[in-house]
PDB file of C-alpha atoms in Angstrom:
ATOM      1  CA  UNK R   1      12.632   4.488 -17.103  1.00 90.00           C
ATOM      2  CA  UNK R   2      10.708   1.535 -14.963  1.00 93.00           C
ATOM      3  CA  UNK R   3       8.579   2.700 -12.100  1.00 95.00           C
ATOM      4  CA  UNK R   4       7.395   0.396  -9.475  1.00 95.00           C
ATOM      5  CA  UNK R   5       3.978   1.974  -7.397  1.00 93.00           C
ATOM      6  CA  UNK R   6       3.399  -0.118  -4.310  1.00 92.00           C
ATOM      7  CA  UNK R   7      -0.608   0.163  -3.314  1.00 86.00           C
ATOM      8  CA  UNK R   8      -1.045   0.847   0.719  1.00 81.00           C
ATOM      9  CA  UNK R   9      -2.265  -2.042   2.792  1.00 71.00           C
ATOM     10  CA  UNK R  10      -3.431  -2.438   6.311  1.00 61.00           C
ATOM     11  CA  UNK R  11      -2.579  -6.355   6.437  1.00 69.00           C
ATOM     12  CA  UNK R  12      -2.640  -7.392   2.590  1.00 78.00           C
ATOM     13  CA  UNK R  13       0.742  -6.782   1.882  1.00 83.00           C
ATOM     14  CA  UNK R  14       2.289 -10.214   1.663  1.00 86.00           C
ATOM     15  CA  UNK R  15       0.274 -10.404  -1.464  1.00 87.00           C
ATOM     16  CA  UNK R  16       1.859  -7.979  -3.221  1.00 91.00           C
ATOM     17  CA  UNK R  17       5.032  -9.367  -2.150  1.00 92.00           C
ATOM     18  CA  UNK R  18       3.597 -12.823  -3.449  1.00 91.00           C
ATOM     19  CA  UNK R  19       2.860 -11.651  -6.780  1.00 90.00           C
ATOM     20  CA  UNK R  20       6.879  -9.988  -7.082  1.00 91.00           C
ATOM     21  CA  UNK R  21       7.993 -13.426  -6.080  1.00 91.00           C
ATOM     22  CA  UNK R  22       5.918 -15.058  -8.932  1.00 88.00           C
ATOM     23  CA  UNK R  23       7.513 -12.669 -11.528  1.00 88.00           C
ATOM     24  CA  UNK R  24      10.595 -12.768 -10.063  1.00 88.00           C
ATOM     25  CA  UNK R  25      10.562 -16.426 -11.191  1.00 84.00           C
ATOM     26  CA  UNK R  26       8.356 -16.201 -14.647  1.00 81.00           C
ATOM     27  CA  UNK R  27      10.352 -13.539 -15.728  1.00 78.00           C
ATOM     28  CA  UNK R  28      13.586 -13.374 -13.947  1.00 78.00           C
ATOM     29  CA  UNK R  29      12.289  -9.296 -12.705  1.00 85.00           C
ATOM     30  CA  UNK R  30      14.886  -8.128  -9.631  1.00 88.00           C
ATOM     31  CA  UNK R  31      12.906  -6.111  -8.026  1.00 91.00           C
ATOM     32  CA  UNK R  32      15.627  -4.378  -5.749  1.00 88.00           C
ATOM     33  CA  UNK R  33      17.459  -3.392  -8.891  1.00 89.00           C
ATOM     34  CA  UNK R  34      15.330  -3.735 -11.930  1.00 90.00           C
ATOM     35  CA  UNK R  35      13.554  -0.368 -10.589  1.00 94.00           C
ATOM     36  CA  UNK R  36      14.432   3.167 -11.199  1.00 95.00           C
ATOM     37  CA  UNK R  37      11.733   4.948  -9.054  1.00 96.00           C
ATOM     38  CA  UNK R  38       9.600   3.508  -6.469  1.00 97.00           C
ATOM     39  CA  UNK R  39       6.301   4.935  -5.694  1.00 95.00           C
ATOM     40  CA  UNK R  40       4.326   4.242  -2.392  1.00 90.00           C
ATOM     41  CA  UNK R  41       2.462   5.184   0.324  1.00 85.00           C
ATOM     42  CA  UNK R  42       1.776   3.624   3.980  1.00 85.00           C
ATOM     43  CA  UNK R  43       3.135  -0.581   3.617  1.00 86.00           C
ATOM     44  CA  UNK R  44       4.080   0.678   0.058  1.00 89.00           C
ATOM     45  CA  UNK R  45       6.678   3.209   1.597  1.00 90.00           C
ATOM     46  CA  UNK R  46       8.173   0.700   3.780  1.00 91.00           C
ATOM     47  CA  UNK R  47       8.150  -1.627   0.584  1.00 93.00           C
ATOM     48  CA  UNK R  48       9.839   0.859  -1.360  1.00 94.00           C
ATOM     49  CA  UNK R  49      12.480   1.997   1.290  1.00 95.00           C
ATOM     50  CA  UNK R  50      13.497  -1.967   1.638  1.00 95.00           C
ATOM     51  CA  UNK R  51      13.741  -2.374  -2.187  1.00 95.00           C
ATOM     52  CA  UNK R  52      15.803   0.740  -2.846  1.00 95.00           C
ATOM     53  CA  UNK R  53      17.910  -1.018   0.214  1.00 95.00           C
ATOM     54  CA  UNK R  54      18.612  -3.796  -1.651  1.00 94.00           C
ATOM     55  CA  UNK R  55      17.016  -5.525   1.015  1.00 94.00           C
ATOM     56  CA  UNK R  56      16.080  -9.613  -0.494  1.00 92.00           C
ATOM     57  CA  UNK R  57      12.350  -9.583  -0.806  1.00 92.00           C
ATOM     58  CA  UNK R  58      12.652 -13.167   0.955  1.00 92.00           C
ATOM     59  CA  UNK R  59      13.657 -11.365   4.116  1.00 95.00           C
ATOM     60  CA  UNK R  60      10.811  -8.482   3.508  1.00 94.00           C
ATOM     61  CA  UNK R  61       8.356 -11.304   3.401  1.00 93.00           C
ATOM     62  CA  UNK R  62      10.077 -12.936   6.495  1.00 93.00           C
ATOM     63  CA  UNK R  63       9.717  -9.378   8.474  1.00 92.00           C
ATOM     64  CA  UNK R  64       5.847  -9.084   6.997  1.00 89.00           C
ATOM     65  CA  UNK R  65       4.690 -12.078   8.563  1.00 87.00           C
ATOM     66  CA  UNK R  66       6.585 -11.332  11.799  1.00 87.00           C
ATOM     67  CA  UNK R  67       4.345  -8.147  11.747  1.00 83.00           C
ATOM     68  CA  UNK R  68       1.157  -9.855  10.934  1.00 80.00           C
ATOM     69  CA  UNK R  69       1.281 -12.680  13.351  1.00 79.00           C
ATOM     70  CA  UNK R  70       1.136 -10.090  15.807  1.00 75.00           C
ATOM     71  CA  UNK R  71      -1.936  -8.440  14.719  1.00 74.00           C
ATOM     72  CA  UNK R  72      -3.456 -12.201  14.133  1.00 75.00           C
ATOM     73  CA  UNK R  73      -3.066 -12.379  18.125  1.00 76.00           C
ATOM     74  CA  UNK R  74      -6.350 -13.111  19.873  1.00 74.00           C
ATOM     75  CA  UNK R  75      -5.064 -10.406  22.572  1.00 74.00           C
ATOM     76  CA  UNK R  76      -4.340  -7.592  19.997  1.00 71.00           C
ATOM     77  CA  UNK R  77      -7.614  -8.759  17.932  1.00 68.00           C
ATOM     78  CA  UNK R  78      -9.675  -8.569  21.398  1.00 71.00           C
ATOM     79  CA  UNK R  79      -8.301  -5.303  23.035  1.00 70.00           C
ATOM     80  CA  UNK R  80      -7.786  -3.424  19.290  1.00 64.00           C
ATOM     81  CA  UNK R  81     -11.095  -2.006  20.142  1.00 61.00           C
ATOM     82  CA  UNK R  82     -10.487  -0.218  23.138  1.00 66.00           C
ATOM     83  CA  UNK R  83      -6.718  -0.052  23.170  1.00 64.00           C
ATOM     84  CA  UNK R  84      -5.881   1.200  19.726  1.00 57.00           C
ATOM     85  CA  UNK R  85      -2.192   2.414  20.800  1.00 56.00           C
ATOM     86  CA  UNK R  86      -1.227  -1.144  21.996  1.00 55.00           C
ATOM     87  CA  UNK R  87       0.108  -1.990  18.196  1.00 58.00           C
ATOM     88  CA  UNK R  88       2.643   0.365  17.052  1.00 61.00           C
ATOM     89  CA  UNK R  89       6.607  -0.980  17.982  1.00 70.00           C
ATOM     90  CA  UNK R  90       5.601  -4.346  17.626  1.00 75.00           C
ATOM     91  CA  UNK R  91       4.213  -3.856  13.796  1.00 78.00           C
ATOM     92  CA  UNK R  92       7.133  -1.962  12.663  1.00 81.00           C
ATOM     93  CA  UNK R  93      10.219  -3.732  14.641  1.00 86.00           C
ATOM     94  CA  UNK R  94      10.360  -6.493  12.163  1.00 90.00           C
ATOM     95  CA  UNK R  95      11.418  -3.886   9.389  1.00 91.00           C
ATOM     96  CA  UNK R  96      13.801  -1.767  12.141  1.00 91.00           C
ATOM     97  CA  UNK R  97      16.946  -3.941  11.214  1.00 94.00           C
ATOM     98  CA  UNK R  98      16.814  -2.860   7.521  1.00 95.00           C
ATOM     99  CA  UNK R  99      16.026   1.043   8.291  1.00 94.00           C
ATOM    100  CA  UNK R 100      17.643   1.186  11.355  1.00 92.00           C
ATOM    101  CA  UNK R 101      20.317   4.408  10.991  1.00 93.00           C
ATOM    102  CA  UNK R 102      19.592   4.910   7.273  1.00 95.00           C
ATOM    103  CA  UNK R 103      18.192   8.263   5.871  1.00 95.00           C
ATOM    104  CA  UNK R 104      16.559   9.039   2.689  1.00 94.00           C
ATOM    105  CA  UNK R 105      19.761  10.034   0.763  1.00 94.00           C
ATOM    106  CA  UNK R 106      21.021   6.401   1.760  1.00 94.00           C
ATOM    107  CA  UNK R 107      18.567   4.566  -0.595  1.00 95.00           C
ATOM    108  CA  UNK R 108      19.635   3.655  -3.894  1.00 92.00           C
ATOM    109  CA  UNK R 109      17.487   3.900  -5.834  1.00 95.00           C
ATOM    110  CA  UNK R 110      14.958   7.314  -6.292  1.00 96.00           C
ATOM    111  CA  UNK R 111      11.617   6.762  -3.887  1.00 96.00           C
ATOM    112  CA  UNK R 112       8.731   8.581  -3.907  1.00 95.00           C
ATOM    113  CA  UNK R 113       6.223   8.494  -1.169  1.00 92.00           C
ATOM    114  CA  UNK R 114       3.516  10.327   0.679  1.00 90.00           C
ATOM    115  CA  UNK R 115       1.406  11.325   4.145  1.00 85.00           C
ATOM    116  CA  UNK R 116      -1.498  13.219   4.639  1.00 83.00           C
ATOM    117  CA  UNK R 117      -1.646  16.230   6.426  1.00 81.00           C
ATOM    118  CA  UNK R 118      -4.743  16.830   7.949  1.00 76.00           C
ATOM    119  CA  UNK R 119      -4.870  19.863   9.032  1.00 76.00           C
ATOM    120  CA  UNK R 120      -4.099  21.381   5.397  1.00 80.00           C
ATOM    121  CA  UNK R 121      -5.660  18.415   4.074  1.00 81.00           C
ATOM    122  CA  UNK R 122      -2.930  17.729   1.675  1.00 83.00           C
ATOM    123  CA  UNK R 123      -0.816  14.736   0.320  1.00 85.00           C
ATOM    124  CA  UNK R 124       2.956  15.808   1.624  1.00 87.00           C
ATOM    125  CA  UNK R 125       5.782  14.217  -0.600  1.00 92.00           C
ATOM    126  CA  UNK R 126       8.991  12.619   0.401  1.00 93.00           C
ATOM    127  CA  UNK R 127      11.558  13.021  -2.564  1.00 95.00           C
ATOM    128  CA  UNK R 128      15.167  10.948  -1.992  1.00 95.00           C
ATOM    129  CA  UNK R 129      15.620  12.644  -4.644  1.00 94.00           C
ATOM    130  CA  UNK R 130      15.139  16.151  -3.091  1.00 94.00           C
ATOM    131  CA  UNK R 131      18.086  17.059  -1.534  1.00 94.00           C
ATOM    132  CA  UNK R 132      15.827  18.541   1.184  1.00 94.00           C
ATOM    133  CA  UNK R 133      14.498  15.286   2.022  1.00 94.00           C
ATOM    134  CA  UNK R 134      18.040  14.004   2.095  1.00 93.00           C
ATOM    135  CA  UNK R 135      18.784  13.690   5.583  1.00 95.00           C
ATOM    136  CA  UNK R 136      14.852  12.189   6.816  1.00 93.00           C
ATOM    137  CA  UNK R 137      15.351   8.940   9.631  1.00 92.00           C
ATOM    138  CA  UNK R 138      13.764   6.268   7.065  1.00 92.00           C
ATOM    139  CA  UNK R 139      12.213   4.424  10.726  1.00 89.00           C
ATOM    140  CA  UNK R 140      10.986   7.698  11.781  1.00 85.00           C
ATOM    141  CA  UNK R 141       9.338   8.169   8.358  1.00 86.00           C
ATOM    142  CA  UNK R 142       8.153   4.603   8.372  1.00 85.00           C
ATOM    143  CA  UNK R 143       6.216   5.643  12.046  1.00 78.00           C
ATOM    144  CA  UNK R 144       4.417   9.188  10.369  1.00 79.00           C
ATOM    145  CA  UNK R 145       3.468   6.994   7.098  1.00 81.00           C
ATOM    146  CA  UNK R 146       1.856   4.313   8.468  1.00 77.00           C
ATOM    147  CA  UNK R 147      -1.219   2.924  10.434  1.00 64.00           C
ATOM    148  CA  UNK R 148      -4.336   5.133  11.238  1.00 53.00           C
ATOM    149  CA  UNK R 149      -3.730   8.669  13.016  1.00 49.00           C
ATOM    150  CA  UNK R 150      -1.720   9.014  15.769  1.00 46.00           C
ATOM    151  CA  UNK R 151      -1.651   4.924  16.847  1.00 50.00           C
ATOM    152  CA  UNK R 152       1.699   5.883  17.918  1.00 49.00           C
ATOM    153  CA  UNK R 153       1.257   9.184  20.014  1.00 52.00           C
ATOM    154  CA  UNK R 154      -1.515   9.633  22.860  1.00 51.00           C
ATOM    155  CA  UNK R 155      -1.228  13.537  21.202  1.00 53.00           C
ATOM    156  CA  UNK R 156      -0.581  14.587  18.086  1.00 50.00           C
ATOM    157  CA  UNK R 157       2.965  15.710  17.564  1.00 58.00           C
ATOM    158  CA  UNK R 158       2.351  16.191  13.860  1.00 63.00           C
ATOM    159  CA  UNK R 159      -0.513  16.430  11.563  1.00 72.00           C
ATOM    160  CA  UNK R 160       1.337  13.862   8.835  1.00 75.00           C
ATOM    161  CA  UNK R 161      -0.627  10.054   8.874  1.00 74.00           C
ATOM    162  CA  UNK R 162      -0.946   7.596   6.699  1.00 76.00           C
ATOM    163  CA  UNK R 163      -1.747   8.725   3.483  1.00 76.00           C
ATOM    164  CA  UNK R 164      -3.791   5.711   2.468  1.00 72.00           C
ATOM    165  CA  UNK R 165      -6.661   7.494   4.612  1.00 66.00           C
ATOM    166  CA  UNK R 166      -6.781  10.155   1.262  1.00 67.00           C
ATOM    167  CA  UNK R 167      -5.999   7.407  -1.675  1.00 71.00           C
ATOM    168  CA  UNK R 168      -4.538   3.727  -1.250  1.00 68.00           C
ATOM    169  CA  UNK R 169      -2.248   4.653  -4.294  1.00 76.00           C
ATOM    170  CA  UNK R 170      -0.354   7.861  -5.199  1.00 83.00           C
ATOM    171  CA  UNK R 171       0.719   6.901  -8.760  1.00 87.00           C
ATOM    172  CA  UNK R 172      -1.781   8.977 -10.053  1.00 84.00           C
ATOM    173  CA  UNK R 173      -0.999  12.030  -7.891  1.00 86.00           C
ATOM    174  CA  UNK R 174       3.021  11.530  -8.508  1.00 91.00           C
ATOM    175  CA  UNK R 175       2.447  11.574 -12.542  1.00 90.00           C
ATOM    176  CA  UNK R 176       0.574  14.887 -12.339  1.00 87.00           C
ATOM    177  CA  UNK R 177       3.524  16.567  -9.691  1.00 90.00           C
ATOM    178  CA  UNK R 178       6.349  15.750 -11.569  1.00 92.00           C
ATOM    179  CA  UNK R 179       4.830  16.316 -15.105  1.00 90.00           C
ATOM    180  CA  UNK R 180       7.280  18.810 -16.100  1.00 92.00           C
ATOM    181  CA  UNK R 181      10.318  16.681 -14.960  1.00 93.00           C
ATOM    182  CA  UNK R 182       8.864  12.969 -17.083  1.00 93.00           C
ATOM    183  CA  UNK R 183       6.748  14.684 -19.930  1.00 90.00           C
ATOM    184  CA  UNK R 184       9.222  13.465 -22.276  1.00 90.00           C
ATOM    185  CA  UNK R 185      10.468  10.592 -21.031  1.00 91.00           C
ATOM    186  CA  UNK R 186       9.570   6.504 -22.508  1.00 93.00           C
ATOM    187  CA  UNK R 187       7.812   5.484 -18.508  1.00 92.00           C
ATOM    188  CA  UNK R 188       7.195   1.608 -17.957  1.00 92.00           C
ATOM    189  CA  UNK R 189       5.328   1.017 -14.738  1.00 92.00           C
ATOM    190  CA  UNK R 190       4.362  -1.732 -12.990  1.00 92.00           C
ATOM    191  CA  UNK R 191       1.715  -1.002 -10.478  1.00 90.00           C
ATOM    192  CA  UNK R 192       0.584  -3.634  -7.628  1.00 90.00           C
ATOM    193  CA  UNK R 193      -1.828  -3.506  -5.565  1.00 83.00           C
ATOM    194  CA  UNK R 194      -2.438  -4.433  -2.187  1.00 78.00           C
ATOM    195  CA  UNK R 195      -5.493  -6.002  -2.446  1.00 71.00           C
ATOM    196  CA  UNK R 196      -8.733  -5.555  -3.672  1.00 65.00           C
ATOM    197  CA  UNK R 197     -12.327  -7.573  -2.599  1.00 60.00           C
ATOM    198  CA  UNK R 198     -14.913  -8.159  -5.312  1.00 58.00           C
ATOM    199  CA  UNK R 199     -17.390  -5.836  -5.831  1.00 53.00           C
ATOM    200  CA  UNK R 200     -20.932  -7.188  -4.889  1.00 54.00           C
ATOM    201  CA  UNK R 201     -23.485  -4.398  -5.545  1.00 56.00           C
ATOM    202  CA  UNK R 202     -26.459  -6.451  -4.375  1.00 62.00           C
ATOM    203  CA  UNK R 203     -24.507  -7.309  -1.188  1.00 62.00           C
ATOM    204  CA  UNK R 204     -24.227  -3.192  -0.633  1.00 60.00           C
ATOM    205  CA  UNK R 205     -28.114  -2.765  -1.561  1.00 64.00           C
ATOM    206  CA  UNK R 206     -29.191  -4.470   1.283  1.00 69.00           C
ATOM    207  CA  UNK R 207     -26.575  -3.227   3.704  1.00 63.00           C
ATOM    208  CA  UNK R 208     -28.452   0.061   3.142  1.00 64.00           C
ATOM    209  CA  UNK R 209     -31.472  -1.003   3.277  1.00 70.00           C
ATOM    210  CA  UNK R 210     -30.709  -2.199   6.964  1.00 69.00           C
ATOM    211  CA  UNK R 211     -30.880   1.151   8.372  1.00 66.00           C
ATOM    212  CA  UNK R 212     -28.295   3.218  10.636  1.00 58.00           C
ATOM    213  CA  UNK R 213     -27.496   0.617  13.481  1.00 54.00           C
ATOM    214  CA  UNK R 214     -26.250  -2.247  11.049  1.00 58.00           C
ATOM    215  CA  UNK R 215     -24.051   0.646   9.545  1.00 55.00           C
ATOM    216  CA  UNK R 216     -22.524   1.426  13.090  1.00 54.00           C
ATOM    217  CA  UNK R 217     -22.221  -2.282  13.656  1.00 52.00           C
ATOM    218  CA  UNK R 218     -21.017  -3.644  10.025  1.00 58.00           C
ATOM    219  CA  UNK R 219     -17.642  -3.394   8.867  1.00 58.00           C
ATOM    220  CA  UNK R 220     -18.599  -4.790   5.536  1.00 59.00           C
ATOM    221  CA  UNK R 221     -20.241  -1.655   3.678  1.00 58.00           C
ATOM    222  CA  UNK R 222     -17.610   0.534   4.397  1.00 58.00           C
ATOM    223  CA  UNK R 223     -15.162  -2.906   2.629  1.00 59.00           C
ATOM    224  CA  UNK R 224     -17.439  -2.405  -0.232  1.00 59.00           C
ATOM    225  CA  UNK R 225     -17.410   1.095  -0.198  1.00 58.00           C
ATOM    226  CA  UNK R 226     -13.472   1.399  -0.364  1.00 59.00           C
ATOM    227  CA  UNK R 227     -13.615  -1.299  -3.394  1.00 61.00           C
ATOM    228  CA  UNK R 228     -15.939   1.035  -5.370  1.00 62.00           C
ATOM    229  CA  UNK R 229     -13.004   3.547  -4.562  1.00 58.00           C
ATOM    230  CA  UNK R 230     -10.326   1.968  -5.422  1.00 64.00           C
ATOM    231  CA  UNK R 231     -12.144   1.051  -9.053  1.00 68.00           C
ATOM    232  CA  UNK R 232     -12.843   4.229  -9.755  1.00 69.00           C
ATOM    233  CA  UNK R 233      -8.961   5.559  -8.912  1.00 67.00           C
ATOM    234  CA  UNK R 234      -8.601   3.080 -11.438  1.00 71.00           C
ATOM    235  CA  UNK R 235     -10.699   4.353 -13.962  1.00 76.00           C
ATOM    236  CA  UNK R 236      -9.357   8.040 -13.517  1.00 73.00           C
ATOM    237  CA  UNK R 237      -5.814   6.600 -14.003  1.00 72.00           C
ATOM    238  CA  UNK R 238      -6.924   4.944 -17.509  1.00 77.00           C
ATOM    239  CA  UNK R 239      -8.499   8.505 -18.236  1.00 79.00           C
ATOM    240  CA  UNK R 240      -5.356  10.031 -17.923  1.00 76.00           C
ATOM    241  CA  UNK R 241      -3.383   7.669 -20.115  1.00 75.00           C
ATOM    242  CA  UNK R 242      -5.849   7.527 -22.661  1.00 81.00           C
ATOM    243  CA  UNK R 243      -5.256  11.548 -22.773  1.00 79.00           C
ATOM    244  CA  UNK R 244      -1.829  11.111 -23.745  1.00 80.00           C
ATOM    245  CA  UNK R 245      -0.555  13.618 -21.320  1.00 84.00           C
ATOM    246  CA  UNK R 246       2.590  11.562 -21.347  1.00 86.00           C
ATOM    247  CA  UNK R 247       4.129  10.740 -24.887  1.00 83.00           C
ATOM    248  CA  UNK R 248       5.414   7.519 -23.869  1.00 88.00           C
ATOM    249  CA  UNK R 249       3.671   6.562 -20.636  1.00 88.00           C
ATOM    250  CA  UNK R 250       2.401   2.315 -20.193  1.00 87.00           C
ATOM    251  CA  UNK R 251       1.514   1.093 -16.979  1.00 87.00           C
ATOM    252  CA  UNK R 252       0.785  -2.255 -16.023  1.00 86.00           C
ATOM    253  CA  UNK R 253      -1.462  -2.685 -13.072  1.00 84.00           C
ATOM    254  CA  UNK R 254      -2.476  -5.914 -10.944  1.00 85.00           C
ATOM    255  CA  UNK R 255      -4.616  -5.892  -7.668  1.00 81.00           C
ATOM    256  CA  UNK R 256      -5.270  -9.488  -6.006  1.00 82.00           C
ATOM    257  CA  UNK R 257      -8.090 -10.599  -5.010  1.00 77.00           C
ATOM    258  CA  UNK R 258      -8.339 -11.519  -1.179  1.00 75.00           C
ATOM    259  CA  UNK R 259     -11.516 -11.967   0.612  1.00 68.00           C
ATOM    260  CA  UNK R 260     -10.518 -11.718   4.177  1.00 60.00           C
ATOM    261  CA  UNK R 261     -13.175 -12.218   6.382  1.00 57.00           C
ATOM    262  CA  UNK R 262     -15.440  -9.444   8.379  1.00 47.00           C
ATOM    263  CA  UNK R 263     -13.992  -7.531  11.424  1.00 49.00           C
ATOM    264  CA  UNK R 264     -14.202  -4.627  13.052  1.00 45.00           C
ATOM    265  CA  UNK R 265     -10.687  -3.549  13.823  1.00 47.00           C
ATOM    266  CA  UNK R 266     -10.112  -0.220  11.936  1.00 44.00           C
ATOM    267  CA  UNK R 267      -6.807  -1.391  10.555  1.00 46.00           C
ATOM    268  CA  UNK R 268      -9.133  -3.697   8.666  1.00 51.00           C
ATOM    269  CA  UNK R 269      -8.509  -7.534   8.329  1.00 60.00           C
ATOM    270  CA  UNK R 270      -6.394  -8.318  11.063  1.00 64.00           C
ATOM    271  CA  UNK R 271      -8.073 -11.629  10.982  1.00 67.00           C
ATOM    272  CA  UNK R 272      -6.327 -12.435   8.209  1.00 75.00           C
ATOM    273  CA  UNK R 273      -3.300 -14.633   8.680  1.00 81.00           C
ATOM    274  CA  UNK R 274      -0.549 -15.228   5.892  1.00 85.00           C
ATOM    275  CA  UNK R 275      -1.579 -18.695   5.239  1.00 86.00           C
ATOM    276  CA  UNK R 276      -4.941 -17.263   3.933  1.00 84.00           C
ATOM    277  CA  UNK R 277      -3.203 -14.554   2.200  1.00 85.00           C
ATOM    278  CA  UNK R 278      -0.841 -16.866   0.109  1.00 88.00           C
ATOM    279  CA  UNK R 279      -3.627 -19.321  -0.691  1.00 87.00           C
ATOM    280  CA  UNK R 280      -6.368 -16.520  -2.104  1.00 85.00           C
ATOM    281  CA  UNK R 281      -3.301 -14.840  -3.899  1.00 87.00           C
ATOM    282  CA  UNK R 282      -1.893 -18.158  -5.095  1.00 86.00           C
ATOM    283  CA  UNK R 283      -5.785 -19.072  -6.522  1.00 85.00           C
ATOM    284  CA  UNK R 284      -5.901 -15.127  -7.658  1.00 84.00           C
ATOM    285  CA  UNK R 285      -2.861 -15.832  -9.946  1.00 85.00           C
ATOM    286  CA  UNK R 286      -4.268 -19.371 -10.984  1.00 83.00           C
ATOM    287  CA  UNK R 287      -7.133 -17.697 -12.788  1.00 79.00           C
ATOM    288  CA  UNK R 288      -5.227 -14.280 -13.775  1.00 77.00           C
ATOM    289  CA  UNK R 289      -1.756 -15.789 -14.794  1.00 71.00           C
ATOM    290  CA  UNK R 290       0.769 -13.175 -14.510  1.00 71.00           C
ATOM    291  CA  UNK R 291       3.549 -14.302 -16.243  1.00 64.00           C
ATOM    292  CA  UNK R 292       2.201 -13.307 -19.704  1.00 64.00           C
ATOM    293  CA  UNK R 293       2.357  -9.742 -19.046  1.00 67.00           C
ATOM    294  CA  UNK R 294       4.203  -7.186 -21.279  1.00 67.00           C
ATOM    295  CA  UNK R 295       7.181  -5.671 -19.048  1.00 65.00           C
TER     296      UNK R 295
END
């Protein structure tokens, strides 16, 4: 079986959309049908649910930067701040045309994704699979998966957000739930990220050593925190490979590097428009070719 686990990502996800283009062309990979389960949380979800659509990643990509230009606005990048609610309908519209009147049991292909429940403090799963799950409105889904708590309520209705608050991927957390059902299958998966910056350790030694207001008023130690996070979600997913768990389990993972630039929105790097995005991913690729990889 061939999994495909889609990283979460504020504004970064035209990269991983980037790199599926690349091996769509090196390797001739469809990634609407080449797939058997998709795996994803937050922008991964609404990655998944558009693949398992059938949906051509060209007009994904089209809907993505529809999305972004939005949150590249000087108005939404100035009033973020104070008027965190102003963001919602016009970040997910682009992507209503696909979803609109389509449930989970409409998908074609078996997705797998996740929020966080606060209150319980728990990852909740989403199964197409699960006949439960079955009858979910994918655009109402799309609203309780993504973005930062309650951007689209002025109360809580629910306690499900976006589950990239608890971990940017779920791959890890999937493998362990449905153990009993893939112990013995051969699993191929090809995991993306969304984005990762490099880790600069001296950068972070001085941040600390600035003392509690530069912390309230610097966006870029908690950047460097969430790096150190994501590496070492890494590391725990090569522990559990290397404990053969799985009998036949290989996973191929790729995160892009993209910069960005410091800002203090806290959807994080709103600043960044696609043009940046496709030329740090396009460079990223240069110096980590891709189309080498065993899949």
């Amino acid at each position: 079986m061939r999994f495909l686990s889609l990283d979460g990502a504020p504004c970064r996800g035209l990269g991983q959309i980037l790199v599926m283009k690349k091996l769509t062309q090196m390797r001739s990979i469809q990634f609407e049908k080449d797939f058997d389960v998709y795996i994803g949380s937050s922008w991964g979800a609404v990655l998944s649910f558009c693949l398992a659509l059938s949906v051509p990643i060209s007009e994904i990509e089209q809907a993505f930067e529809e999305s972004q230009t939005y949150l590249n606005s000087r108005a939404y990048r100035l009033l973020y701040p104070f008027l965190p609610r102003m963001c919602p309908n016009k970040v997910t519209q682009p992507f209503y045309p696909f979803l609109q009147n389509k449930t989970l049991g409409d998908l074609k292909k078996r997705v797998i994704c996740h929020g966080y429940d606060f209150q319980f403090k728990q990852l909740i799963t989403f199964d197409s699979s699960n006949p439960k799950d079955k009858d979910l409105d994918l655009f109402s889904l799309v609203q309780k998966l993504t973005f930062a708590p309650s951007v689209f309520q002025p109360k809580f209705e629910t306690t499900l957000i976006d589950a990239s608050l608890a971990t940017r991927s779920t791959l890890f957390f999937s493998l362990l739930q449905n153990f009993q059902e893939w112990k013995n299958l051969k699993i191929n998966i090809l995991h993306i990220g969304a984005g990762q910056k490099k880790q600069e350790g001296e950068k972070v030694r001085r941040l600390f050593q600035k003392g509690w207001l530069h912390w309230v008023l610097s966006k870029q130690i908690f950047e460097e925190l969430e790096s150190m996070g994501r590496s070492y979600q890494e590391h725990l997913c090569n522990r559990f490979i290397e404990s053969q768990l799985y009998k036949d389990l290989k996973i191929i993972s790729m995160c892009p590097l993209i910069e960005g630039q410091l800002d203090f929105s806290f959807m994080g790097d709103v600043s960044l428009t696609p043009k940046q995005i496709r030329k740090e991913v396009e460079g990223w690729m240069e110096v980590f070719p891709i189309d080498h990889l065993e899949f």
